[in-house]
Amino acid sequence: MSQDPAPDRKPTISDVAALAGVSRAVASRALSSEPRPVAAGKRQRVLEAAQQLGFTPNLLARSLTTRSVNLVAIIVNHIHDLSDLDLFDLLLSEIQTLGKQVILLRVGSVDRVEDFLRSGIAWHVDAVLVFSDFADAATVRRMFDTGMTLMLNGRGDAQSPAVLADEASGIAEAVAHAAARGVRDVVLVTGRATSSVEAVRIDCYRAAFAQHGLRLLQTLQGDYSYDSGHAAGSSLFDAGEPDAVFCTSDAMAMGILDVHRASFTDGRPTRFRLYGFDDLSLTHFDAYPVASIGYAKRDYVREILKILADPGCFSPGMPPVRVPTRFVPRSSAG
Amino acid sequence: MSQDPAPDRKPTISDVAALAGVSRAVASRALSSEPRPVAAGKRQRVLEAAQQLGFTPNLLARSLTTRSVNLVAIIVNHIHDLSDLDLFDLLLSEIQTLGKQVILLRVGSVDRVEDFLRSGIAWHVDAVLVFSDFADAATVRRMFDTGMTLMLNGRGDAQSPAVLADEASGIAEAVAHAAARGVRDVVLVTGRATSSVEAVRIDCYRAAFAQHGLRLLQTLQGDYSYDSGHAAGSSLFDAGEPDAVFCTSDAMAMGILDVHRASFTDGRPTRFRLYGFDDLSLTHFDAYPVASIGYAKRDYVREILKILADPGCFSPGMPPVRVPTRFVPRSSAG
DNA sequence: CTGTTAGCGCATTCAT
DNA sequence: ATGAATGCGCTAACAG
């Protein structure tokens, strides 16, 4: 009981209760966001007392009993995992709208990831959004004291909800676009196929090529980066002259574009058509008019938030939510 | 006392103590990272018991008494405030190395910022890194229950430590570079001067122009973005032909470069020299060889971490830590 | 060096 | 509808 609230100490709910002349329990109920039974008069007095004292509930103490911190973790390998900043900006903003705050975990260079995660508040978050492919769903579930692990990295399982881009649709559109323009021979520039997402992506391209009777002259391997695209650019014609080059990231396409800028006039191809992937906002810059494949960020974020806001909407066994990708024509593809 | 640890409940320190046959206090001390007096034998037993039970301390409970959560908040307006991703990536990584986790707050679109901050765990963080210019030091201190608010937005005061780029050095170098190449007439493209950082930056340019006897034909105002640079590009020659154009952001310089790409051959100027600001990693892309001004990100992060790791090293009244900027020549400046 | 005790601030029984 | 009492899991203060 705080008969004499120390001037330097932050007011607690006991102080509020004392000032309002009620018990702590009543004060707690009156201050609760949930509608709990409290006499109207007392509720009023409690609210006024809280106001007057500048009372702020201690959320650490609260979470001790409620077992909820209103915190969600976002796990990335590096910052660049969020292939586009606009996506992350939107995601962060929307999560905050839910009244939750975001703790950002970069596991790229952490040696003992599990220890690192366990020894921080992140262990107690209400939900985990996994962009990094550092672990599969089962491992992630073991690493956090939460039932809600949202797999966005393609390594999910039936126990955890997942939201994934449906890459097939966009890739099919892009390849059809090329085929319709008379493309016959193509080159594919990929990232490392260690991530399952990339493996799927590559399969989609292969299938689409086969369907349209396109000939795959060669497959070059990069690491999604601009520099690796630049490097791939040098060996682009090693296996013959392609009519089109498909890249599994915009950054690599930009590297290639820069190596072969002479083959483009006003961004339009004279030697081969160029297709990227991700629909980076950067492709709006004049110098990199890279035709790309992407999904509506707003839809993607909406699906994530739907699950975050109402975890009950997912039950084990449900398939991943799919957000369709679409082909985004730009001059590099003619 | 947990005589019979429920199988579904996570083991607490009481369980560990019981299994090890010691009191909770001893278990607590043995598990502490600080070196506390415990008999070697008991410490061993406690550690084994913890191991065996898979005990993980509840940091929320711990922080309730220690009043420290090992959490630092980073406040930005939008994600793009971290003008370069590489900086943020490094910063995040280094903070984690300190054993702290990062909660990222985007206050850009939040209506009642103060309420938002108070109603989340962020209120309890150990330190706050303020990149956003949404508030001055005094306000920020009121918004968090922490003594450690690190001002990185130029709105600091004597009570809080600050780390700032010393823009003068780099700007002086850039302008000197231009003057040495015979530049006489210049145009300045700025962001909104509402932020004090931008105001300082503009003053530096003006002073440097005056010192070298350069004539400022006109000042165009953008908002740091590529699009605003693009827009400014159209009115570049309204007040005469400049020999050089200085921009207070690389993005704006890139917009201008794209509007006037015909005036550059292989990135080198034929009509006017172009200078940016920020030294974005993007300027390594061939298409945007923008000469720029920047600081060593590693130094900047190191200064921040120095303060974070040892808050005692700052005492009220100390001036901001200054990280020098340098001119980074690239072909756009000839 | 060790065990007992008393909180940290809050939500939640369970009687009334 | 209310209040007294209990517990969340842990650390700190105090005796021994």
XYZ file of C-alpha atoms (C1' of nucleotides) in Angstrom:
700
model
C 0.000 0.000 0.000
C 1.367 3.360 -0.944
C 0.112 5.780 1.667
C 2.791 8.206 0.719
C 3.715 7.960 -2.933
C 7.380 8.803 -3.151
C 7.843 11.784 -5.417
C 10.545 10.179 -7.542
C 8.799 6.850 -7.992
C 6.377 6.364 -10.837
C 2.805 5.996 -9.633
C 1.513 2.447 -9.522
C -1.990 1.184 -9.644
C -1.917 1.113 -5.859
C -1.439 4.855 -5.816
C -4.339 5.287 -8.174
C -6.543 3.006 -6.091
C -5.623 4.860 -2.920
C -6.357 8.243 -4.411
C -9.664 7.044 -5.818
C -10.537 5.415 -2.529
C -11.071 1.942 -3.963
C -9.256 -1.354 -3.880
C -6.508 -2.271 -6.304
C -8.763 -4.805 -7.948
C -11.381 -2.231 -8.761
C -8.777 0.139 -10.090
C -7.397 -2.646 -12.245
C -10.808 -3.427 -13.655
C -11.662 0.207 -14.267
C -8.392 0.703 -16.117
C -8.754 -2.474 -18.129
C -9.421 -2.226 -21.824
C -11.826 -5.134 -21.512
C -15.302 -4.258 -20.267
C -15.331 -5.422 -16.655
C -18.015 -4.802 -14.068
C -17.278 -1.675 -12.065
C -19.671 0.814 -10.602
C -19.883 3.797 -12.907
C -19.053 6.272 -10.167
C -15.963 4.404 -9.034
C -14.769 3.901 -12.568
C -14.958 7.613 -13.070
C -13.012 8.325 -9.902
C -10.349 5.813 -10.852
C -9.904 7.251 -14.315
C -9.591 10.728 -12.899
C -7.097 9.622 -10.310
C -5.035 7.887 -12.980
C -5.148 10.989 -15.106
C -4.159 13.207 -12.243
C -1.257 11.035 -11.212
C -0.099 10.494 -14.759
C -0.361 6.811 -14.181
C 1.108 4.498 -16.781
C 0.734 0.770 -16.294
C 3.969 -1.142 -16.130
C 3.675 -3.474 -19.059
C 6.453 -5.698 -17.881
C 4.547 -6.392 -14.711
C 1.340 -6.830 -16.582
C 2.812 -9.261 -19.050
C 4.018 -11.339 -16.157
C 0.450 -12.321 -15.413
C -1.216 -11.888 -18.782
C 1.604 -13.679 -20.561
C 1.407 -11.330 -23.460
C 3.734 -8.450 -24.279
C 2.200 -7.042 -27.438
C 5.487 -7.489 -29.153
C 6.196 -9.243 -32.400
C 9.574 -10.333 -33.644
C 10.690 -10.055 -37.225
C 13.605 -12.277 -38.099
C 15.825 -11.514 -41.016
C 19.178 -12.725 -42.126
C 20.317 -9.303 -43.146
C 18.322 -6.177 -43.621
C 18.313 -6.790 -47.328
C 16.140 -9.855 -46.814
C 13.158 -7.567 -46.941
C 13.852 -7.350 -50.635
C 12.103 -4.050 -50.769
C 12.100 -1.341 -48.168
C 8.617 -0.271 -49.017
C 7.356 -3.654 -47.919
C 9.043 -3.439 -44.566
C 7.978 0.119 -44.031
C 4.372 -0.817 -44.656
C 4.570 -3.950 -42.557
C 6.052 -2.110 -39.608
C 3.495 0.613 -39.844
C 0.580 -1.803 -39.977
C 1.796 -3.897 -37.074
C 2.038 -0.773 -35.000
C -1.510 0.075 -35.931
C -2.453 -3.164 -34.208
C -0.993 -1.717 -31.024
C 1.979 -4.018 -31.192
C 5.618 -3.074 -31.382
C 8.309 -4.762 -33.407
C 11.570 -6.209 -32.312
C 13.879 -6.741 -35.245
C 16.266 -9.665 -35.080
C 19.142 -9.979 -37.470
C 20.484 -13.491 -37.229
C 22.879 -13.263 -40.150
C 26.083 -12.953 -38.217
C 25.052 -14.448 -34.895
C 27.013 -17.531 -33.996
C 24.801 -19.209 -31.395
C 21.428 -18.122 -32.652
C 19.419 -20.125 -30.166
C 21.284 -18.765 -27.172
C 21.006 -15.269 -28.524
C 17.270 -15.529 -28.952
C 16.671 -17.134 -25.594
C 18.651 -14.588 -23.694
C 16.595 -11.669 -24.871
C 13.076 -10.400 -24.531
C 12.391 -11.746 -27.993
C 11.833 -15.128 -26.404
C 8.550 -13.844 -24.976
C 7.069 -12.190 -28.038
C 3.509 -12.892 -29.027
C 4.357 -13.702 -32.601
C 7.338 -14.289 -34.829
C 7.584 -13.319 -38.475
C 10.296 -15.332 -40.138
C 11.798 -13.887 -43.288
C 15.203 -15.374 -42.758
C 15.665 -18.910 -43.956
C 17.960 -19.708 -41.045
C 15.588 -22.280 -39.665
C 12.518 -24.334 -40.394
C 9.200 -23.985 -38.637
C 9.817 -26.621 -35.984
C 13.113 -25.056 -34.974
C 11.631 -21.589 -34.826
C 8.803 -22.809 -32.641
C 11.342 -24.240 -30.259
C 13.203 -20.962 -30.156
C 10.301 -18.828 -29.011
C 7.803 -19.087 -26.250
C 4.926 -18.431 -28.572
C 2.448 -20.436 -30.544
C 2.359 -17.930 -33.336
C 5.233 -18.343 -35.749
C 4.451 -17.036 -39.172
C 6.672 -18.579 -41.800
C 7.465 -16.276 -44.685
C 10.610 -18.041 -45.797
C 9.180 -21.106 -47.459
C 10.380 -23.464 -44.744
C 7.048 -23.813 -43.039
C 5.090 -26.901 -42.118
C 1.502 -27.796 -41.385
C 1.687 -26.665 -37.770
C 2.434 -23.024 -38.496
C 0.700 -20.553 -40.751
C 2.566 -19.246 -43.738
C 2.159 -16.552 -46.313
C 3.957 -17.042 -49.556
C 4.159 -15.385 -52.886
C 2.756 -17.554 -55.603
C 5.656 -17.215 -57.940
C 4.269 -19.444 -60.655
C 1.678 -16.990 -61.907
C 4.056 -14.100 -62.414
C 6.767 -16.235 -63.925
C 4.311 -17.807 -66.352
C 3.185 -14.338 -67.404
C 6.713 -13.100 -67.887
C 7.791 -16.088 -69.944
C 4.593 -15.920 -71.987
C 5.349 -12.258 -72.590
C 8.733 -13.193 -73.973
C 7.451 -16.079 -76.037
C 4.767 -13.903 -77.584
C 7.529 -11.586 -78.757
C 9.383 -14.299 -80.576
C 11.947 -15.175 -77.947
C 13.474 -18.607 -78.565
C 16.741 -18.875 -76.648
C 17.048 -17.800 -73.061
C 19.525 -17.527 -70.189
C 18.535 -17.864 -66.555
C 20.456 -16.094 -63.798
C 19.721 -17.475 -60.345
C 20.658 -17.120 -56.710
C 21.953 -20.034 -54.691
C 19.356 -22.765 -54.797
C 19.936 -23.644 -51.141
C 16.807 -21.755 -50.166
C 13.669 -23.641 -51.003
C 12.084 -20.492 -52.308
C 14.778 -20.163 -54.916
C 14.504 -23.816 -55.866
C 10.800 -23.407 -56.489
C 11.414 -20.279 -58.468
C 13.906 -22.010 -60.717
C 11.540 -24.897 -61.290
C 8.825 -22.472 -62.305
C 11.070 -20.881 -64.884
C 12.129 -24.265 -66.260
C 8.530 -25.408 -66.544
C 7.462 -22.210 -68.262
C 10.377 -22.402 -70.694
C 9.445 -25.967 -71.567
C 5.816 -25.103 -72.006
C 6.601 -22.425 -74.540
C 9.315 -24.425 -76.224
C 12.044 -21.997 -75.242
C 15.602 -23.234 -75.210
C 17.643 -22.638 -72.069
C 21.142 -21.893 -73.308
C 22.686 -21.732 -69.853
C 22.034 -21.063 -66.211
C 24.325 -18.635 -64.418
C 24.521 -18.509 -60.677
C 24.749 -15.342 -58.626
C 23.671 -14.421 -55.120
C 20.863 -11.948 -55.812
C 23.231 -8.988 -55.569
C 23.999 -6.302 -58.094
C 27.626 -7.308 -58.131
C 26.836 -10.906 -58.887
C 24.638 -9.757 -61.755
C 27.504 -7.664 -62.995
C 29.714 -10.733 -62.926
C 27.142 -12.872 -64.677
C 26.889 -10.211 -67.339
C 30.333 -11.095 -68.609
C 29.462 -14.679 -69.404
C 26.064 -13.984 -70.823
C 26.901 -14.999 -74.370
C 29.194 -17.893 -73.587
C 26.651 -20.447 -74.721
C 25.228 -18.542 -77.631
C 23.082 -15.463 -78.161
C 20.002 -15.405 -75.950
C 16.877 -13.532 -76.982
C 15.992 -12.988 -73.376
C 17.639 -13.087 -69.963
C 15.615 -13.930 -66.867
C 16.985 -13.114 -63.432
C 15.592 -14.232 -60.081
C 16.272 -10.801 -58.615
C 16.036 -7.260 -59.868
C 19.427 -6.418 -58.433
C 21.104 -9.003 -60.634
C 19.161 -7.748 -63.620
C 20.413 -4.258 -62.877
C 23.978 -5.518 -62.824
C 23.463 -7.149 -66.179
C 21.802 -4.067 -67.567
C 24.814 -2.002 -66.622
C 27.251 -4.379 -68.294
C 25.210 -4.374 -71.462
C 23.762 -0.913 -71.395
C 24.907 -0.407 -74.942
C 22.437 -3.099 -75.963
C 19.580 -0.964 -74.754
C 18.423 2.320 -76.246
C 16.283 4.366 -73.936
C 16.033 1.245 -71.817
C 14.593 -0.792 -74.674
C 16.395 -3.922 -75.762
C 18.191 -4.209 -79.080
C 20.002 -7.456 -78.419
C 18.125 -9.320 -75.670
C 15.138 -8.725 -73.471
C 15.762 -8.488 -69.756
C 13.471 -9.712 -66.991
C 14.029 -9.285 -63.270
C 12.253 -10.390 -60.141
C 10.968 -8.622 -56.976
C 9.583 -5.453 -58.470
C 11.870 -3.278 -56.393
C 10.778 0.301 -56.081
C 14.208 1.063 -57.449
C 13.024 -0.048 -60.877
C 11.078 3.174 -61.032
C 14.340 4.992 -61.447
C 14.862 5.885 -65.079
C 18.201 4.159 -65.347
C 16.828 0.759 -64.391
C 13.554 0.189 -66.209
C 13.673 -3.504 -65.456
C 10.595 -5.525 -66.272
C 9.887 -7.538 -63.195
C 7.675 -9.908 -61.273
C 6.127 -8.979 -57.980
C 3.115 -9.110 -55.766
C 0.939 -6.406 -54.355
C 2.739 -5.479 -51.147
C -0.478 -4.273 -49.648
C -2.117 -7.663 -50.155
C 0.852 -9.470 -48.729
C 0.925 -7.323 -45.626
C -2.819 -7.621 -45.269
C -2.617 -11.410 -45.148
C 0.100 -11.273 -42.533
C -1.893 -8.890 -40.422
C -5.020 -10.926 -40.712
C -3.235 -13.792 -39.000
C -1.535 -11.549 -36.484
C -4.770 -9.892 -35.499
C -6.692 -13.124 -35.189
C -4.401 -16.090 -34.546
C -7.460 -18.270 -34.213
C -8.125 -18.039 -37.923
C -5.382 -20.540 -38.537
C -5.658 -24.174 -37.619
C -3.015 -26.839 -38.153
C -3.097 -28.404 -41.549
C -4.210 -25.328 -43.422
C -2.165 -24.628 -46.540
C -0.062 -21.483 -46.849
C -1.833 -18.330 -47.879
C -0.818 -17.507 -51.404
C -0.365 -14.003 -52.728
C -0.274 -14.039 -56.499
C 2.626 -12.471 -58.341
C 2.167 -10.643 -61.564
C 4.374 -9.656 -64.420
C 5.222 -5.972 -64.381
C 6.191 -4.874 -67.867
C 8.872 -2.253 -68.255
C 10.968 -1.219 -71.175
C 13.865 -3.625 -70.557
C 11.594 -6.373 -71.869
C 10.561 -4.340 -74.863
C 7.665 -24.456 -4.158
C 7.359 -26.763 -7.121
C 7.512 -30.253 -5.702
C 5.914 -31.581 -8.790
C 6.804 -29.550 -11.840
C 3.820 -29.722 -14.146
C 4.899 -31.234 -17.436
C 3.405 -28.476 -19.582
C 4.696 -25.583 -17.539
C 8.100 -24.142 -18.269
C 10.571 -24.830 -15.476
C 11.205 -21.903 -13.159
C 14.175 -21.172 -11.023
C 12.288 -22.815 -8.170
C 12.300 -26.081 -10.060
C 15.999 -25.765 -10.668
C 16.659 -24.966 -7.023
C 14.560 -27.915 -5.887
C 16.315 -30.325 -8.206
C 19.719 -29.046 -7.164
C 18.732 -29.158 -3.530
C 19.494 -25.515 -2.817
C 17.482 -22.400 -2.145
C 16.116 -20.198 -4.890
C 18.536 -17.468 -3.964
C 21.525 -19.715 -4.452
C 20.181 -20.912 -7.741
C 19.660 -17.325 -8.805
C 23.219 -16.427 -7.904
C 24.677 -19.465 -9.566
C 22.802 -18.674 -12.755
C 23.704 -15.007 -12.672
C 26.087 -13.659 -15.249
C 27.682 -11.509 -12.579
C 30.213 -13.285 -10.368
C 28.340 -13.838 -7.113
C 29.497 -15.865 -4.150
C 28.298 -19.455 -4.393
C 29.983 -22.623 -3.235
C 31.614 -24.263 -6.216
C 29.863 -27.570 -5.613
C 26.425 -26.019 -5.416
C 27.006 -23.865 -8.437
C 27.854 -26.979 -10.383
C 24.725 -28.770 -9.231
C 22.572 -25.792 -10.083
C 24.008 -25.466 -13.561
C 23.458 -29.145 -14.200
C 19.919 -28.991 -12.940
C 19.191 -26.006 -15.150
C 20.679 -27.800 -18.096
C 18.712 -30.936 -17.400
C 15.433 -29.091 -17.029
C 16.052 -26.867 -20.005
C 15.582 -23.885 -17.760
C 15.301 -20.464 -19.345
C 15.003 -17.455 -17.105
C 11.922 -15.371 -17.609
C 13.382 -12.036 -18.553
C 10.148 -10.220 -18.020
C 10.109 -11.310 -14.410
C 13.759 -10.512 -14.042
C 13.420 -7.050 -15.488
C 10.688 -6.350 -13.013
C 13.264 -6.261 -10.255
C 16.433 -5.365 -12.116
C 14.656 -2.614 -14.018
C 16.585 -3.400 -17.140
C 15.372 -5.270 -20.199
C 18.423 -5.274 -22.436
C 16.378 -3.674 -25.112
C 17.137 -0.563 -27.087
C 14.678 1.379 -29.181
C 15.502 2.905 -32.521
C 13.133 5.621 -33.587
C 12.721 6.555 -37.190
C 10.207 8.558 -39.108
C 10.142 6.147 -41.957
C 12.483 3.345 -42.753
C 14.189 5.587 -45.249
C 15.459 7.768 -42.439
C 18.370 5.417 -42.146
C 19.555 6.996 -45.346
C 21.552 3.939 -46.108
C 20.632 0.385 -45.336
C 24.203 -0.627 -44.808
C 24.348 1.687 -41.830
C 21.300 0.189 -40.225
C 22.418 -3.337 -40.915
C 25.727 -2.666 -39.220
C 24.143 -0.846 -36.319
C 21.666 -3.616 -35.660
C 24.342 -6.233 -35.827
C 26.607 -4.400 -33.420
C 23.897 -3.722 -30.884
C 23.065 -7.389 -30.866
C 26.687 -8.164 -30.233
C 26.255 -6.205 -27.018
C 23.623 -8.747 -25.994
C 20.838 -6.251 -26.515
C 17.905 -6.548 -28.846
C 16.358 -3.804 -30.913
C 12.820 -2.599 -31.029
C 12.192 -0.509 -34.098
C 9.690 2.303 -33.814
C 8.311 4.029 -36.856
C 6.603 7.186 -35.728
C 5.978 8.613 -39.170
C 2.305 7.858 -39.442
C 1.406 7.563 -35.787
C -1.127 10.136 -34.688
C -0.667 10.169 -30.911
C 3.000 9.329 -30.686
C 3.253 9.713 -26.950
C 0.338 7.388 -26.251
C 1.701 4.881 -28.710
C 5.080 4.836 -27.074
C 3.739 4.644 -23.556
C 1.429 1.795 -24.280
C 4.151 -0.504 -25.484
C 7.178 -2.235 -24.087
C 9.310 0.414 -25.708
C 8.580 2.611 -22.720
C 10.872 0.414 -20.638
C 13.865 0.157 -22.937
C 17.342 0.771 -21.609
C 18.255 3.202 -24.320
C 16.714 5.116 -27.182
C 18.392 5.953 -30.458
C 16.600 8.820 -32.125
C 17.014 9.169 -35.868
C 13.620 10.672 -36.442
C 13.360 14.402 -35.944
C 9.866 14.067 -34.520
C 10.930 15.414 -31.172
C 13.683 17.165 -29.298
C 15.749 15.649 -26.532
C 13.586 16.846 -23.663
C 10.451 15.425 -25.221
C 12.086 12.112 -25.965
C 13.310 11.830 -22.408
C 9.778 12.333 -21.206
C 8.529 9.635 -23.535
C 10.735 6.878 -22.232
C 11.494 5.541 -18.830
C 15.212 5.626 -19.451
C 18.065 7.948 -18.825
C 19.837 7.008 -21.996
C 18.495 8.837 -25.002
C 20.984 9.157 -27.783
C 20.135 11.971 -30.129
C 21.128 11.363 -33.722
C 18.737 13.828 -35.263
C 20.395 17.095 -34.437
C 17.745 18.105 -31.913
C 19.758 17.213 -28.845
C 20.631 19.265 -25.826
C 23.285 19.255 -23.149
C 21.496 16.650 -21.034
C 21.661 13.872 -23.600
C 24.562 12.481 -25.566
C 24.545 12.936 -29.306
C 26.486 11.670 -32.261
C 26.424 13.808 -35.330
C 28.043 13.888 -38.678
C 30.309 16.859 -39.062
C 28.948 17.993 -42.362
C 31.168 21.022 -42.706
C 34.333 19.121 -43.536
C 32.865 17.112 -46.391
C 30.963 20.027 -47.830
C 34.056 22.198 -47.752
C 35.967 19.508 -49.584
C 33.283 19.082 -52.215
C 32.955 22.768 -52.897
C 36.714 23.161 -52.979
C 36.837 20.326 -55.480
C 34.426 22.197 -57.699
C 36.165 25.548 -57.315
C 39.499 23.989 -58.190
C 37.951 22.823 -61.454
C 36.850 26.285 -62.447
C 33.272 26.185 -61.312
C 31.784 29.684 -60.947
C 28.013 29.415 -60.935
C 26.165 26.853 -58.875
C 22.705 25.637 -58.040
C 21.786 24.132 -54.684
C 19.019 21.553 -54.331
C 17.826 21.091 -50.758
C 15.314 19.233 -48.637
C 12.863 21.040 -46.440
C 14.827 23.156 -44.023
C 12.481 22.348 -41.165
C 14.966 19.847 -39.813
C 17.842 21.487 -38.059
C 20.266 19.106 -39.713
C 19.206 20.366 -43.108
C 19.436 23.964 -41.996
C 23.002 23.422 -40.888
C 23.812 21.660 -44.110
C 22.505 24.525 -46.196
C 24.472 27.034 -44.171
C 27.620 25.040 -44.748
C 27.089 25.101 -48.487
C 26.400 28.817 -48.476
C 29.509 29.507 -46.449
C 31.665 27.362 -48.696
C 30.260 29.017 -51.814
C 31.040 32.420 -50.370
C 34.522 31.426 -49.375
C 35.379 30.340 -52.892
C 33.560 33.201 -54.524
C 31.026 30.950 -56.207
C 27.774 32.470 -57.311
C 24.581 30.766 -56.205
C 22.218 31.096 -59.141
C 19.253 29.569 -57.363
C 18.167 27.224 -54.626
C 15.627 24.555 -55.484
C 13.690 22.746 -52.836
C 12.901 19.065 -52.856
C 12.293 16.508 -50.138
C 15.373 14.303 -50.446
C 13.577 11.877 -52.741
C 14.449 10.769 -56.238
C 11.168 12.116 -57.530
C 11.769 15.532 -56.078
C 15.193 15.550 -57.708
C 13.550 14.645 -60.964
C 11.200 17.578 -60.553
C 14.017 19.949 -59.664
C 15.839 18.780 -62.760
C 13.333 20.578 -64.949
C 14.015 23.986 -63.483
C 17.740 23.606 -63.238
C 18.566 26.237 -65.831
C 15.827 28.702 -65.002
C 18.269 31.152 -63.486
C 21.138 30.620 -65.878
C 23.643 27.906 -66.644
C 25.286 26.458 -63.546
C 28.715 24.908 -63.684
C 27.845 22.634 -60.818
C 24.785 21.383 -58.993
C 24.961 20.454 -55.321
C 22.243 18.326 -53.749
C 21.712 17.610 -50.075
C 20.849 14.002 -50.866
C 22.101 11.415 -53.317
C 18.567 10.438 -54.252
C 17.833 13.943 -55.511
C 21.102 13.954 -57.409
C 20.087 10.701 -59.043
C 16.802 12.228 -60.132
C 18.650 15.144 -61.656
C 21.141 12.857 -63.303
C 18.332 10.981 -64.987
C 16.702 14.137 -66.314
C 20.001 15.351 -67.729
C 21.663 12.067 -68.566
C 22.400 13.416 -72.023
C 24.713 15.936 -70.365
C 26.892 13.145 -69.060
C 29.001 10.802 -71.128
C 30.020 7.664 -69.319
C 28.854 9.420 -66.173
C 31.209 12.347 -66.690
C 29.762 15.822 -66.942
C 29.753 17.814 -70.161
C 27.450 20.588 -69.043
C 27.544 20.744 -65.234
C 29.175 18.839 -62.434
C 26.897 16.998 -60.042
C 27.411 16.527 -56.308
C 25.210 14.509 -53.984
C 25.124 13.826 -50.272
C 24.957 10.682 -48.122
C 27.267 8.378 -50.013
C 24.551 5.805 -50.537
C 25.797 2.372 -51.433
C 23.565 2.757 -54.448
C 26.073 5.149 -55.929
C 28.255 2.142 -56.596
C 25.840 1.156 -59.329
C 27.228 2.097 -62.702
C 24.248 4.151 -63.687
C 24.570 6.531 -60.758
C 28.205 7.459 -60.297
C 27.276 10.376 -58.083
C 30.101 12.145 -56.321
C 28.993 12.430 -52.741
C 29.702 13.341 -49.157
C 29.582 10.825 -46.372
C 31.122 9.537 -43.207
C 32.669 6.228 -42.316
C 29.680 4.184 -41.187
C 31.889 2.034 -39.061
C 33.150 5.040 -37.114
C 29.665 6.360 -36.654
C 28.366 3.069 -35.341
C 31.394 2.687 -33.122
C 30.698 6.004 -31.415
C 27.093 5.048 -30.827
C 28.094 1.733 -29.360
C 30.687 3.259 -27.150
C 27.960 5.239 -25.427
C 25.542 2.345 -25.375
C 28.079 0.015 -23.833
C 29.180 2.474 -21.213
C 26.520 5.091 -20.481
C 28.738 6.480 -17.772
C 31.144 7.870 -20.312
C 28.747 10.709 -20.968
C 28.103 13.462 -18.497
C 25.725 16.372 -18.977
C 27.263 19.274 -20.767
C 29.525 17.286 -23.020
C 29.350 18.360 -26.660
C 28.063 15.989 -29.337
C 30.481 13.450 -30.706
C 31.400 14.454 -34.205
C 32.076 12.026 -37.012
C 33.808 13.792 -39.881
C 32.362 13.618 -43.363
C 34.530 13.414 -46.402
C 34.101 14.147 -50.053
C 33.816 10.995 -52.121
C 34.769 11.758 -55.703
C 32.968 9.968 -58.471
C 32.641 10.654 -62.144
C 29.532 12.849 -61.954
C 31.784 15.586 -60.601
C 34.348 15.077 -63.318
C 28.801 -18.432 1.904
C 23.681 -19.485 2.530
C 18.588 -19.488 3.299
C 14.526 -16.711 4.511
C 11.785 -12.995 3.447
C 10.003 -9.343 1.080
C 8.888 -7.116 -2.623
C 8.793 -5.597 -8.207
C 3.395 -4.082 -10.357
C -0.309 -6.137 -11.896
C -4.450 -9.371 -12.794
C -7.087 -12.575 -10.883
C -9.447 -15.750 -7.948
C -12.962 -16.171 -4.304
C -15.461 -14.965 -0.915
C -18.681 -11.317 0.431
C -20.172 -5.093 -7.612
C -16.389 -5.274 -4.423
C -12.090 -6.128 -1.715
C -8.726 -9.241 0.519
C -5.640 -12.400 -0.670
C -2.731 -14.963 -3.932
C 0.564 -15.664 -7.491
C 3.279 -14.537 -11.966
C 9.149 -15.586 -11.721
C 12.755 -13.470 -10.203
C 16.328 -10.701 -7.452
C 17.703 -7.990 -3.444
C 18.150 -7.255 1.396
C 18.864 -9.164 5.483
C 20.111 -12.486 8.930
C 22.520 -16.208 9.980
